Coordinates of C-alpha atoms in Angstrom, one line a residue:
X1 CA -110.2 112.6 13.2
X2 CA -113.2 109.4 13.2
X3 CA -116.3 109.4 13.3
X4 CA -118.9 108.5 16.4
X5 CA -120.7 105.8 15.4
X6 CA -124.1 104.2 17.3
X7 CA -127.3 106.6 17.8
X8 CA -127.1 110.1 17.5
X9 CA -130.2 111.0 17.0
X10 CA -131.6 113.8 18.5
X11 CA -127.8 115.0 20.0
X12 CA -126.6 118.6 18.7
X13 CA -123.9 119.5 16.8
X14 CA -122.4 121.3 19.6
X15 CA -122.2 117.6 21.9
X16 CA -121.5 115.6 19.4
X17 CA -118.0 117.7 18.7
X18 CA -117.6 117.4 22.0
X19 CA -117.5 114.2 22.5
X20 CA -116.0 113.9 19.7
X21 CA -113.5 116.3 21.4
X22 CA -112.2 112.4 23.3
X23 CA -110.5 111.3 20.0
X24 CA -107.8 113.5 21.0
X25 CA -107.6 111.9 24.6
X26 CA -104.9 109.6 25.7
X27 CA -104.6 107.6 28.5
X28 CA -101.3 106.1 30.3
X29 CA -100.0 103.0 29.7
X30 CA -100.8 100.8 32.6
X31 CA -103.7 103.3 34.0
X32 CA -107.4 101.6 33.3
X33 CA -108.4 105.1 32.6
X34 CA -108.0 108.3 33.7
X35 CA -109.9 110.1 37.1
X36 CA -110.3 113.4 34.0
X37 CA -111.1 111.2 30.8
X38 CA -113.7 109.3 33.6
X39 CA -115.3 112.8 34.7
X40 CA -115.7 113.6 31.7
X41 CA -117.6 110.6 30.3
X42 CA -120.0 110.5 32.9
X43 CA -121.0 114.7 32.7
X44 CA -121.3 113.8 28.8
X45 CA -123.2 110.3 29.7
X46 CA -125.6 111.8 31.3
X47 CA -126.0 115.6 29.5
X48 CA -127.3 112.7 26.1
X49 CA -129.5 110.8 28.4
X50 CA -127.3 107.7 26.6
X51 CA -124.9 104.8 27.2
X52 CA -121.4 106.2 25.7
X53 CA -118.8 104.5 24.8
X54 CA -115.0 104.1 23.6
X55 CA -113.0 101.4 22.9
X56 CA -108.9 101.8 23.4
X57 CA -105.5 100.7 22.4
X58 CA -103.4 99.4 24.8
X59 CA -101.2 102.2 23.0
X60 CA -103.4 104.6 24.9
X61 CA -105.4 105.6 22.3
X62 CA -108.9 106.0 21.1
X63 CA -109.4 104.5 18.3
X64 CA -113.7 104.2 18.1
X65 CA -116.2 106.1 20.0
X66 CA -120.3 104.5 19.5
X67 CA -124.0 106.1 21.6
X68 CA -126.2 103.6 22.5
X69 CA -129.7 104.2 23.5
X70 CA -130.9 105.6 27.1
X71 CA -130.5 101.8 28.6
X72 CA -128.0 99.7 26.3
X73 CA -124.7 101.3 23.9
X74 CA -123.8 98.5 20.7
X75 CA -120.8 97.0 21.3
X76 CA -118.6 97.0 18.3
X77 CA -116.8 93.9 16.5
X78 CA -113.6 93.6 15.9
X79 CA -111.6 91.4 14.3
X80 CA -109.9 88.7 16.0
X81 CA -106.7 89.5 13.8
X82 CA -104.8 87.5 17.0
X83 CA -103.9 84.7 17.9
X84 CA -105.9 82.0 20.0
X85 CA -103.7 82.8 22.6
X86 CA -103.7 86.6 22.2
X87 CA -106.7 89.0 23.4
X88 CA -107.6 91.4 21.0
X89 CA -105.4 94.9 21.9
X90 CA -108.4 96.9 22.8
X91 CA -110.5 97.4 26.2
X92 CA -113.9 98.0 26.4
X93 CA -114.9 101.4 28.6
X94 CA -118.2 102.5 28.7
X95 CA -121.0 104.5 31.2
X96 CA -124.5 103.1 32.1
X97 CA -126.9 105.7 33.2
X98 CA -128.2 103.2 35.9
X99 CA -126.8 104.2 38.8
X100 CA -124.3 100.6 39.1
X101 CA -121.6 99.7 37.3
X102 CA -121.8 96.0 37.6
X103 CA -121.0 94.5 34.1
X104 CA -124.6 93.1 32.3
X105 CA -124.7 89.6 30.4
X106 CA -123.9 91.2 27.9
X107 CA -121.4 93.0 28.9
X108 CA -119.7 89.9 29.2
X109 CA -120.5 88.0 26.1
X110 CA -119.0 90.8 23.8
X111 CA -115.9 90.8 26.4
X112 CA -115.4 87.1 25.7
X113 CA -116.7 88.0 21.9
X114 CA -114.4 89.9 20.7
X115 CA -111.1 88.4 23.4
X116 CA -111.3 92.7 24.6
X117 CA -108.2 93.2 27.1
X118 CA -110.6 94.3 29.2
X119 CA -114.8 95.9 30.0
X120 CA -115.0 98.5 32.4
X121 CA -118.6 100.1 33.7
X122 CA -118.9 103.4 35.0
X123 CA -121.4 105.0 37.1
X124 CA -122.3 107.3 39.2
X125 CA -122.7 106.2 43.0
X126 CA -126.7 106.5 43.3
X127 CA -126.6 106.7 47.1
X128 CA -124.4 109.8 46.0
X129 CA -124.0 110.6 42.5
X130 CA -120.5 112.4 43.4
X131 CA -119.0 109.4 43.4
X132 CA -117.7 108.1 40.2
X133 CA -118.5 104.0 40.6
X134 CA -116.3 101.5 37.9
X135 CA -116.3 97.7 37.3
X136 CA -114.5 95.8 34.8
X137 CA -114.3 92.1 34.3
X138 CA -111.1 90.2 32.0
X139 CA -110.4 86.7 30.4
X140 CA -109.0 84.5 33.4
X141 CA -109.2 81.1 31.6
X142 CA -110.8 79.0 29.0
X143 CA -113.0 76.0 30.9
X144 CA -113.0 72.6 30.1
X145 CA -116.0 73.1 26.8
X146 CA -113.5 76.1 26.1
X147 CA -115.2 78.7 26.4
X148 CA -113.5 81.2 27.8
X149 CA -114.5 82.0 31.5
X150 CA -114.3 85.9 32.6
X151 CA -114.0 87.4 36.5
X152 CA -115.1 90.7 37.9
X153 CA -114.3 93.3 39.8
X154 CA -115.6 96.1 41.6
X155 CA -117.5 98.4 42.0
X156 CA -115.3 99.9 42.6
X157 CA -114.6 103.8 44.2
X158 CA -112.2 105.5 40.8
X159 CA -108.9 106.8 42.9
X160 CA -108.7 103.2 44.2
X161 CA -107.8 102.3 40.7
X162 CA -105.8 104.8 39.3
X163 CA -102.9 102.8 40.3
X164 CA -104.0 100.2 38.9
X165 CA -101.2 98.3 36.3
X166 CA -102.8 97.5 33.4
X167 CA -100.6 96.6 31.4
X168 CA -98.7 94.0 34.4
X169 CA -102.8 91.9 34.2
X170 CA -103.1 92.3 30.0
X171 CA -99.3 90.0 29.9
X172 CA -100.7 88.1 32.5
X173 CA -103.9 87.2 30.8
X174 CA -101.8 86.7 27.5
X175 CA -99.5 84.2 29.7
X176 CA -102.6 81.9 31.6
X177 CA -103.8 82.0 27.7
X178 CA -100.9 80.3 26.3
X179 CA -100.2 77.7 29.3
X180 CA -104.1 76.4 28.6
X181 CA -104.0 76.4 24.7
X182 CA -100.6 74.3 24.9
X183 CA -101.6 72.2 27.3
X184 CA -105.3 71.3 25.6
X185 CA -102.7 71.3 22.4
X186 CA -101.2 67.8 23.3
X187 CA -103.5 66.4 25.4
X188 CA -106.4 67.3 21.5
X189 CA -106.7 67.2 17.6
X190 CA -106.3 70.8 17.0
X191 CA -108.3 72.1 14.5
X192 CA -105.2 73.2 11.5
X193 CA -105.8 77.1 11.3
X194 CA -106.2 77.4 6.5
X195 CA -106.0 80.3 4.4
X196 CA -107.5 79.5 1.2
X197 CA -107.1 81.3 -1.8
X198 CA -108.7 82.1 -5.2
X199 CA -108.2 83.0 -8.8
X200 CA -110.1 85.6 -10.9
X201 CA -108.9 85.2 -14.5
X202 CA -112.0 87.9 -15.4
X203 CA -112.4 84.7 -18.7
X204 CA -115.6 83.1 -17.0
X205 CA -114.0 79.6 -18.2
X206 CA -116.9 78.0 -15.1
X207 CA -120.1 78.6 -14.4
X208 CA -118.9 79.6 -10.6
X209 CA -117.7 82.5 -9.9
X210 CA -114.7 83.0 -8.2
X211 CA -116.7 83.7 -4.8
X212 CA -119.1 81.0 -5.4
X213 CA -116.4 79.0 -5.3
X214 CA -113.6 79.8 -2.8
X215 CA -117.0 79.4 -0.4
X216 CA -117.5 75.7 -1.9
X217 CA -113.1 75.6 -0.6
X218 CA -114.8 76.7 2.6
X219 CA -117.0 73.7 2.6
X220 CA -115.1 71.8 2.0
X221 CA -112.7 73.0 4.4
X222 CA -114.6 72.8 7.2
X223 CA -116.2 69.0 6.2
X224 CA -111.9 68.1 6.5
X225 CA -111.5 69.2 9.8
X226 CA -109.1 73.3 9.0
X227 CA -110.5 76.1 11.0
X228 CA -110.6 78.6 7.9
X229 CA -109.1 82.2 8.9
X230 CA -108.9 84.5 5.3
X231 CA -110.1 83.6 2.1
X232 CA -108.1 86.1 0.0
X233 CA -108.7 86.2 -4.7
X234 CA -106.4 87.0 -6.9
X235 CA -108.5 89.3 -9.8
X236 CA -104.7 88.1 -12.7
X237 CA -105.2 86.9 -16.7
X238 CA -103.5 84.1 -16.0
X239 CA -101.7 82.2 -13.6
X240 CA -98.2 82.2 -13.3
X241 CA -96.6 79.2 -13.7
X242 CA -93.8 79.6 -11.6
X243 CA -96.5 80.7 -7.9
X244 CA -100.6 80.3 -10.2
X245 CA -101.1 83.6 -7.7
X246 CA -99.1 86.7 -8.3
X247 CA -94.8 87.1 -6.5
X248 CA -96.1 90.2 -4.2
X249 CA -99.9 87.7 -3.1
X250 CA -97.2 85.2 -2.2
X251 CA -94.8 88.0 0.2
X252 CA -98.0 88.8 1.5
X253 CA -99.2 85.4 2.0
X254 CA -96.5 84.3 3.9
X255 CA -96.4 87.9 6.1
X256 CA -100.0 85.5 7.0
X257 CA -98.6 82.6 7.7
X258 CA -96.8 83.9 10.3
X259 CA -98.7 86.4 11.8
X260 CA -101.6 83.9 12.0
X261 CA -99.7 80.7 12.5
X262 CA -101.5 79.6 9.8
X263 CA -100.4 75.7 9.7
X264 CA -102.1 75.3 5.5
X265 CA -102.9 76.9 2.5
X266 CA -105.9 76.0 -0.2
X267 CA -105.2 77.0 -2.8
X268 CA -109.4 76.6 -5.2
X269 CA -107.5 75.3 -8.4
X270 CA -105.3 72.2 -9.7
X271 CA -101.6 73.5 -8.9
X272 CA -98.8 71.9 -10.3
X273 CA -95.8 70.0 -8.4
X274 CA -93.6 72.8 -9.3
X275 CA -95.8 75.6 -8.4
X276 CA -96.6 73.5 -4.9
X277 CA -93.0 73.0 -4.0
X278 CA -91.7 77.0 -4.3
X279 CA -95.4 78.2 -3.1
X280 CA -93.8 75.5 0.2
X281 CA -90.6 77.2 -0.4
X282 CA -92.0 80.9 -0.1
X283 CA -94.7 80.4 2.1
X284 CA -93.3 78.8 4.7
X285 CA -96.2 76.6 5.7
X286 CA -98.3 72.7 3.6
X287 CA -99.8 74.2 0.3
X288 CA -102.4 72.1 -0.5
X289 CA -104.8 71.8 -3.9
X290 CA -108.8 71.5 -3.7
X291 CA -107.8 68.3 -5.7
X292 CA -106.4 67.3 -2.5
X293 CA -108.6 68.7 0.5
X294 CA -110.7 66.8 -1.5
X295 CA -109.0 62.8 -1.3
X296 CA -107.9 63.7 2.0
X297 CA -112.5 64.2 2.9
X298 CA -112.5 61.4 0.9
X299 CA -109.8 59.9 3.0
X300 CA -111.2 60.1 6.2
X301 CA -115.0 58.9 5.2
X302 CA -113.4 55.2 3.7
X303 CA -115.2 52.6 5.4
X304 CA -115.9 49.8 2.3
X305 CA -111.6 47.6 2.1
X306 CA -113.8 48.5 -1.5
X307 CA -113.9 52.5 -0.7
X308 CA -110.1 52.4 1.3
X309 CA -108.6 50.8 -2.1
X310 CA -109.7 53.2 -4.3
X311 CA -109.0 56.1 -2.1
X312 CA -105.5 54.3 -1.7
X313 CA -105.6 54.4 -5.5
X314 CA -106.1 57.9 -6.5
X315 CA -104.2 59.6 -3.9
X316 CA -101.4 57.6 -5.2
X317 CA -102.4 58.4 -8.6
X318 CA -102.4 62.2 -7.4
X319 CA -99.3 62.0 -5.3
X320 CA -96.5 60.2 -8.0
X321 CA -95.8 62.8 -9.7
X322 CA -95.5 65.2 -7.0
X323 CA -92.5 62.8 -5.4
X324 CA -90.2 64.8 -9.0
X325 CA -87.3 65.7 -6.8
X326 CA -88.4 65.7 -3.5
X327 CA -87.7 62.5 -1.8
X328 CA -90.8 62.3 -0.1
X329 CA -93.0 60.1 1.9
X330 CA -96.3 58.4 2.3
X331 CA -96.8 60.1 5.0
X332 CA -98.4 63.0 2.6
X333 CA -101.1 60.9 0.9
X334 CA -103.5 62.8 2.4
X335 CA -102.0 65.1 4.0
X336 CA -104.9 67.7 3.8
X337 CA -106.3 68.3 7.8
X338 CA -103.9 66.5 9.6
X339 CA -102.5 62.6 8.7
X340 CA -104.8 60.2 8.4
X341 CA -107.0 57.6 6.0
X342 CA -105.7 55.3 3.8
X343 CA -102.0 54.3 2.3
X344 CA -100.5 57.5 5.5
X345 CA -97.3 54.9 5.7
X346 CA -94.9 56.8 7.2
X347 CA -92.1 54.6 5.2
X348 CA -89.3 56.5 2.7
X349 CA -90.6 55.9 -1.2
X350 CA -89.8 55.8 -4.7
X351 CA -91.8 56.6 -7.4
X352 CA -91.1 52.5 -8.5
X353 CA -91.8 51.2 -5.6
X354 CA -95.5 54.3 -5.6
X355 CA -96.8 52.1 -9.4
X356 CA -95.8 48.7 -8.0
X357 CA -98.5 49.3 -4.8
X358 CA -100.9 50.7 -7.7
X359 CA -100.8 48.0 -9.8
X360 CA -101.7 45.9 -6.5
X361 CA -104.5 48.4 -5.1
X362 CA -105.6 48.0 -9.2
X363 CA -105.8 44.2 -8.9
X364 CA -107.3 44.3 -6.2
X365 CA -109.9 46.5 -7.2
X366 CA -110.5 44.7 -10.3
X367 CA -110.9 41.1 -7.8
X368 CA -113.6 43.1 -6.5
X369 CA -115.4 44.6 -8.8
X370 CA -115.5 40.6 -10.8
X371 CA -118.1 39.6 -7.0
X372 CA -120.1 43.0 -8.4
X373 CA -120.1 41.2 -11.3
X374 CA -121.3 37.9 -10.7
X375 CA -124.8 40.3 -8.1
X376 CA -125.3 42.3 -12.0
X377 CA -125.5 39.3 -13.9
X378 CA -127.7 37.5 -11.0
X379 CA -129.8 41.2 -10.5
X380 CA -129.8 41.0 -14.5
X381 CA -131.0 37.9 -15.1
X382 CA -133.7 38.3 -12.6
X383 CA -134.3 41.5 -14.0
X384 CA -134.4 42.9 -10.5
X385 CA -134.9 46.6 -11.4
X386 CA -132.2 49.0 -10.6
X387 CA -132.6 52.8 -9.9
X388 CA -130.3 54.4 -8.8
X389 CA -129.7 57.5 -6.1
X390 CA -127.2 60.8 -7.6
X391 CA -126.4 63.9 -7.4
X392 CA -124.1 67.1 -5.7
X393 CA -122.5 66.3 -2.7
X394 CA -125.0 67.2 0.9
X395 CA -128.3 67.4 -1.8
X396 CA -130.1 64.9 1.0
X397 CA -129.3 61.4 -1.2
X398 CA -129.0 59.6 2.3
X399 CA -131.8 61.1 3.9
X400 CA -134.1 60.1 0.7
X401 CA -132.6 56.4 0.6
X402 CA -133.7 56.6 3.6
X403 CA -136.8 58.0 3.9
X404 CA -137.6 55.6 0.9
X405 CA -136.6 52.6 2.7
X406 CA -137.1 53.1 6.2
X407 CA -133.5 52.3 6.8
X408 CA -130.8 54.7 8.7
X409 CA -127.8 54.6 7.0
X410 CA -125.7 57.3 8.5
X411 CA -126.7 61.0 6.6
X412 CA -125.5 64.6 8.6
X413 CA -125.6 68.5 6.9
X414 CA -121.8 67.4 5.5
X415 CA -120.2 67.0 1.8
X416 CA -119.2 63.9 1.5
X417 CA -120.9 62.0 3.6
X418 CA -122.0 59.3 1.9
X419 CA -118.3 57.6 0.1
X420 CA -119.8 53.8 0.0
X421 CA -122.2 53.2 -2.2
X422 CA -125.3 51.2 -0.4
X423 CA -128.7 49.5 -2.0
X424 CA -131.9 48.7 -0.7
X425 CA -134.8 47.1 -1.8
X426 CA -137.7 49.7 -2.7
X427 CA -141.0 49.3 -2.2
X428 CA -143.1 50.3 -5.4
X429 CA -146.8 50.4 -5.8
X430 CA -148.7 47.5 -8.3
X431 CA -146.7 45.6 -5.4
X432 CA -143.1 46.1 -7.8
X433 CA -140.1 46.5 -6.3
X434 CA -137.3 47.6 -7.0
X435 CA -133.2 47.8 -5.3
X436 CA -132.3 51.7 -4.5
X437 CA -128.8 52.7 -4.6
X438 CA -126.8 55.4 -3.0
X439 CA -124.1 56.2 -4.5
X440 CA -121.3 59.1 -3.2
X441 CA -122.1 62.2 -5.1
X442 CA -120.8 64.6 -7.2
X443 CA -119.0 67.4 -6.8
X444 CA -117.8 70.9 -9.4
X445 CA -113.9 70.2 -11.1
X446 CA -114.5 66.3 -9.1
X447 CA -110.8 64.7 -9.4
X448 CA -110.2 63.0 -13.2
X449 CA -108.2 60.2 -9.8
X450 CA -110.8 59.8 -8.4
X451 CA -113.2 59.0 -11.0
X452 CA -110.2 57.2 -12.4
X453 CA -110.1 54.9 -8.8
X454 CA -113.4 54.7 -8.4
X455 CA -114.9 53.4 -11.9
X456 CA -116.4 50.4 -10.8
X457 CA -118.0 51.3 -7.6
X458 CA -120.2 54.5 -10.7
X459 CA -120.5 52.5 -12.8
X460 CA -124.1 51.1 -9.7
X461 CA -125.5 54.7 -11.9
X462 CA -124.0 53.9 -15.3
X463 CA -125.4 50.7 -15.1
X464 CA -129.0 52.0 -14.3
X465 CA -132.2 51.2 -15.4
X466 CA -133.4 55.1 -13.6
X467 CA -131.9 57.0 -12.2
X468 CA -133.0 60.4 -10.3
X469 CA -131.0 63.1 -10.2
X470 CA -132.1 64.8 -6.3
X471 CA -130.9 68.2 -6.3
X472 CA -130.9 70.7 -3.4
X473 CA -133.7 73.3 -3.9
X474 CA -132.0 76.0 -1.0
X475 CA -129.4 76.0 -2.1
X476 CA -127.8 79.3 -4.8
X477 CA -126.6 78.0 -7.1
X478 CA -128.3 74.4 -7.3
X479 CA -128.5 75.2 -11.3
X480 CA -125.3 75.2 -11.5
X481 CA -125.2 72.1 -9.4
X482 CA -127.0 70.5 -11.2
X483 CA -124.6 71.1 -14.6
X484 CA -121.6 69.8 -11.8
X485 CA -123.7 66.1 -12.5
X486 CA -124.9 66.5 -15.7
X487 CA -121.0 66.9 -17.0
X488 CA -119.8 63.9 -14.7
X489 CA -122.5 61.5 -16.3
X490 CA -121.9 62.7 -19.6
X491 CA -118.2 61.3 -18.1
X492 CA -118.5 57.9 -17.6
X493 CA -120.8 57.7 -19.8
X494 CA -124.5 57.4 -18.0
X495 CA -125.3 60.2 -20.0
X496 CA -127.8 59.8 -21.5
X497 CA -130.2 56.5 -20.1
X498 CA -133.3 57.7 -17.9
X499 CA -133.2 60.9 -15.9
X500 CA -135.8 61.7 -12.5
X501 CA -135.4 65.6 -11.6
X502 CA -136.5 65.8 -7.4
X503 CA -136.4 68.7 -5.8
X504 CA -135.5 68.0 -2.7
X505 CA -135.7 70.4 0.2
X506 CA -138.8 73.0 -1.1
X507 CA -139.3 73.2 3.3
X508 CA -136.0 74.9 3.1
X509 CA -136.7 77.6 0.3
X510 CA -138.6 81.0 0.8
X511 CA -141.6 82.5 -1.9
X512 CA -142.4 78.8 -2.7
X513 CA -145.7 79.1 -5.1
X514 CA -144.3 81.5 -7.9
X515 CA -140.4 79.6 -7.7
X516 CA -142.4 76.3 -7.7
X517 CA -144.7 76.5 -9.2
X518 CA -142.1 77.3 -12.4
X519 CA -140.4 74.0 -11.5
X520 CA -143.6 72.3 -11.3
X521 CA -144.0 72.6 -15.5
X522 CA -141.1 70.8 -16.0
X523 CA -141.2 67.4 -16.8
X524 CA -140.4 63.8 -15.6
X525 CA -139.0 66.1 -12.1
X526 CA -141.6 66.4 -8.3
X527 CA -140.8 68.1 -5.6
X528 CA -139.8 66.7 -2.3
X529 CA -139.0 67.1 1.4
X530 CA -136.5 63.8 2.4
X531 CA -136.5 65.5 5.6
X532 CA -140.1 65.9 5.7
X533 CA -141.5 63.2 4.2
X534 CA -143.5 65.0 1.2
X535 CA -144.0 64.6 -1.8
X536 CA -142.8 60.6 -1.8
X537 CA -146.2 59.4 -3.3
X538 CA -145.5 61.2 -6.1
X539 CA -142.3 60.8 -5.6
X540 CA -142.9 56.7 -6.1
X541 CA -145.1 57.3 -8.6
X542 CA -143.5 58.4 -11.1
X543 CA -140.4 55.9 -10.2
X544 CA -142.9 53.1 -11.5
X545 CA -144.8 55.6 -14.8
X546 CA -140.9 56.0 -16.1
X547 CA -139.9 52.4 -15.7
X548 CA -140.7 50.4 -18.7
X549 CA -140.3 47.1 -16.8
X550 CA -143.1 46.4 -17.0
X551 CA -143.7 42.0 -17.4
X552 CA -145.2 39.6 -19.5
X553 CA -145.2 35.8 -18.5
X554 CA -144.6 34.6 -22.2
X555 CA -145.1 31.3 -23.4
X556 CA -141.5 30.5 -26.3
X557 CA -141.5 27.8 -27.6
X558 CA -137.6 27.4 -30.2
X559 CA -137.1 24.6 -32.0
X560 CA -134.1 22.1 -30.9
X561 CA -132.2 23.5 -34.6
X562 CA -132.7 27.4 -32.3
X563 CA -131.6 25.7 -28.4
X564 CA -128.0 27.7 -28.1
X565 CA -131.1 30.9 -28.4
X566 CA -132.8 29.2 -26.0
X567 CA -129.4 29.0 -23.4
X568 CA -128.6 32.6 -23.7
X569 CA -132.5 33.8 -22.4
X570 CA -131.0 32.0 -19.6
X571 CA -128.6 35.7 -19.2
X572 CA -131.9 37.8 -19.3
X573 CA -134.4 36.4 -18.1
X574 CA -136.1 34.8 -15.3
X575 CA -137.1 31.4 -16.8
X576 CA -140.3 30.3 -14.5
X577 CA -140.6 27.2 -16.2
X578 CA -138.5 24.8 -19.0
X579 CA -140.6 21.8 -21.1
X580 CA -139.1 19.8 -22.8
X581 CA -142.3 19.2 -25.7
X582 CA -141.3 16.6 -28.6
X583 CA -141.4 20.2 -30.9
X584 CA -138.5 22.0 -28.8
X585 CA -138.3 23.7 -25.8
X586 CA -141.2 25.4 -24.6
X587 CA -139.8 27.4 -21.8
X588 CA -142.9 30.3 -19.4
X589 CA -140.5 33.8 -18.8
X590 CA -141.1 37.5 -17.8
X591 CA -140.4 40.0 -20.3
X592 CA -141.1 43.3 -20.6
X593 CA -142.9 44.3 -24.5
X594 CA -138.8 45.2 -25.6
X595 CA -137.4 41.4 -25.2
X596 CA -140.9 39.7 -26.4
X597 CA -140.3 42.1 -29.3
X598 CA -136.7 40.3 -29.8
X599 CA -138.3 37.3 -29.6
X600 CA -141.3 37.5 -31.4
X601 CA -140.6 34.5 -33.5
X602 CA -140.9 31.5 -30.8
X603 CA -144.3 33.5 -29.8
X604 CA -147.4 30.5 -29.1
X605 CA -150.7 32.1 -31.0
X606 CA -152.8 31.2 -27.4
X607 CA -155.4 32.2 -29.5

């Protein structure tokens, strides 16, 4: 027999046994409650001085009994195992000891949150203790903000509701909900319901645990606009070549998909084209992997022409091998959550046409890169200092750029809020200036298609004079996130750049003293809160200290037979003055210490 939940303190064992005996009671399916059970429930509740709550199935079985304090009973939550247009299948019957069966705000809230078939309250009449009163409420529909509306009826004298057909009421409610939700689906874009699937091989191939990785996948799915219904992790020594997961687990997921009307399955690991096709055939829902999901998010975020081209290139490179024997269309591009983003053409395409499109996009990206290279050469010539923000997605890079440069670029608490690089002028101490660039955030297992497609954009990182590695210190896996960022920097050839570690969001860190004292001892690091503008002065000073570009006005004299070397100086430095003398070319120029050393043979001894 099931146990009794709640506050059992002070209740005699013999009375608890009487309450537990209620589990054997069965209510007629058409009745809200039987007269005998109502009277028994109120009698026991009055004896112990505490409210009692029963949770009853549609077949009339009592599945749970809970006891509260003298004023209230804790209402446990039930998992939403049914669709939004279906009620939970449970009704809650509970007692009130205040002489009134009128439902409280807490009762209505529990009714909405748990989608109970009904919320029912029993009490003795405060004016006549021999009279039993009953009030009940049910969900009557959905308002314009998609919140459940509840209607309450009563108080009734108990005999007045015993003949009421409860089953018909519940079925009518579900029909109303089904109609309202169907209309809303036609009028608005609803989130696709999805299930997340991961694998634990037990071999620690990644720094991330399977649970942490799947939780991050949930954040990605939320960002893409999906509604996560369930998360599943299978422990398996190695992936199945046909289905990635075991056949039994595939059938289990297929059953869940049918039961919950799930439209999409997202795998945390990259699937082969064959595995993806096999899974879709058995499960009966669309299947994508982590890479496809990230590509979809990038498709939503792309704003600039270059960004859209780069995303489409990555999508095409990802899709091409998945067209084998499929005759699929480009409508699959961006087909993770909904259908949107660059490249979402409905035309039927073959491999040749996709390859042609890839070639065209690469050519277009190359042209954009050429323009960027011109700007880059101009900055290099003028010796403009460049600083790039790098870090894990949602570490707070855009917020930091806004704070440091008094800008107002898009900065939100979401993954990949920034896709297109943004550049602003940064004022440093001693009246120095630099160019600060906000770049796309990194993530563990960043799809190689994106690294390749965004190569020209990521060169902003490789070409920077200094990198600020922004770290979300409040994240439980911040160390693992740091390792993932360093891995991507190595992949794009920027691992040897000078890097300052900027520990952000210290305002969200618990137990700061011990934790932060340890980090303060790290070399080339600083603790800040970009949102609260904490630590900005220390950060700016650290940037200045680590930029070895303190320019010195220098005079160089090139003999005419070295005129070619003098000409090259124009490509790497900002020339302030140039004169042609009898003995050579006199150039006044701002140079760094390193550059002065390269031209020391031409230095004019001012002494």
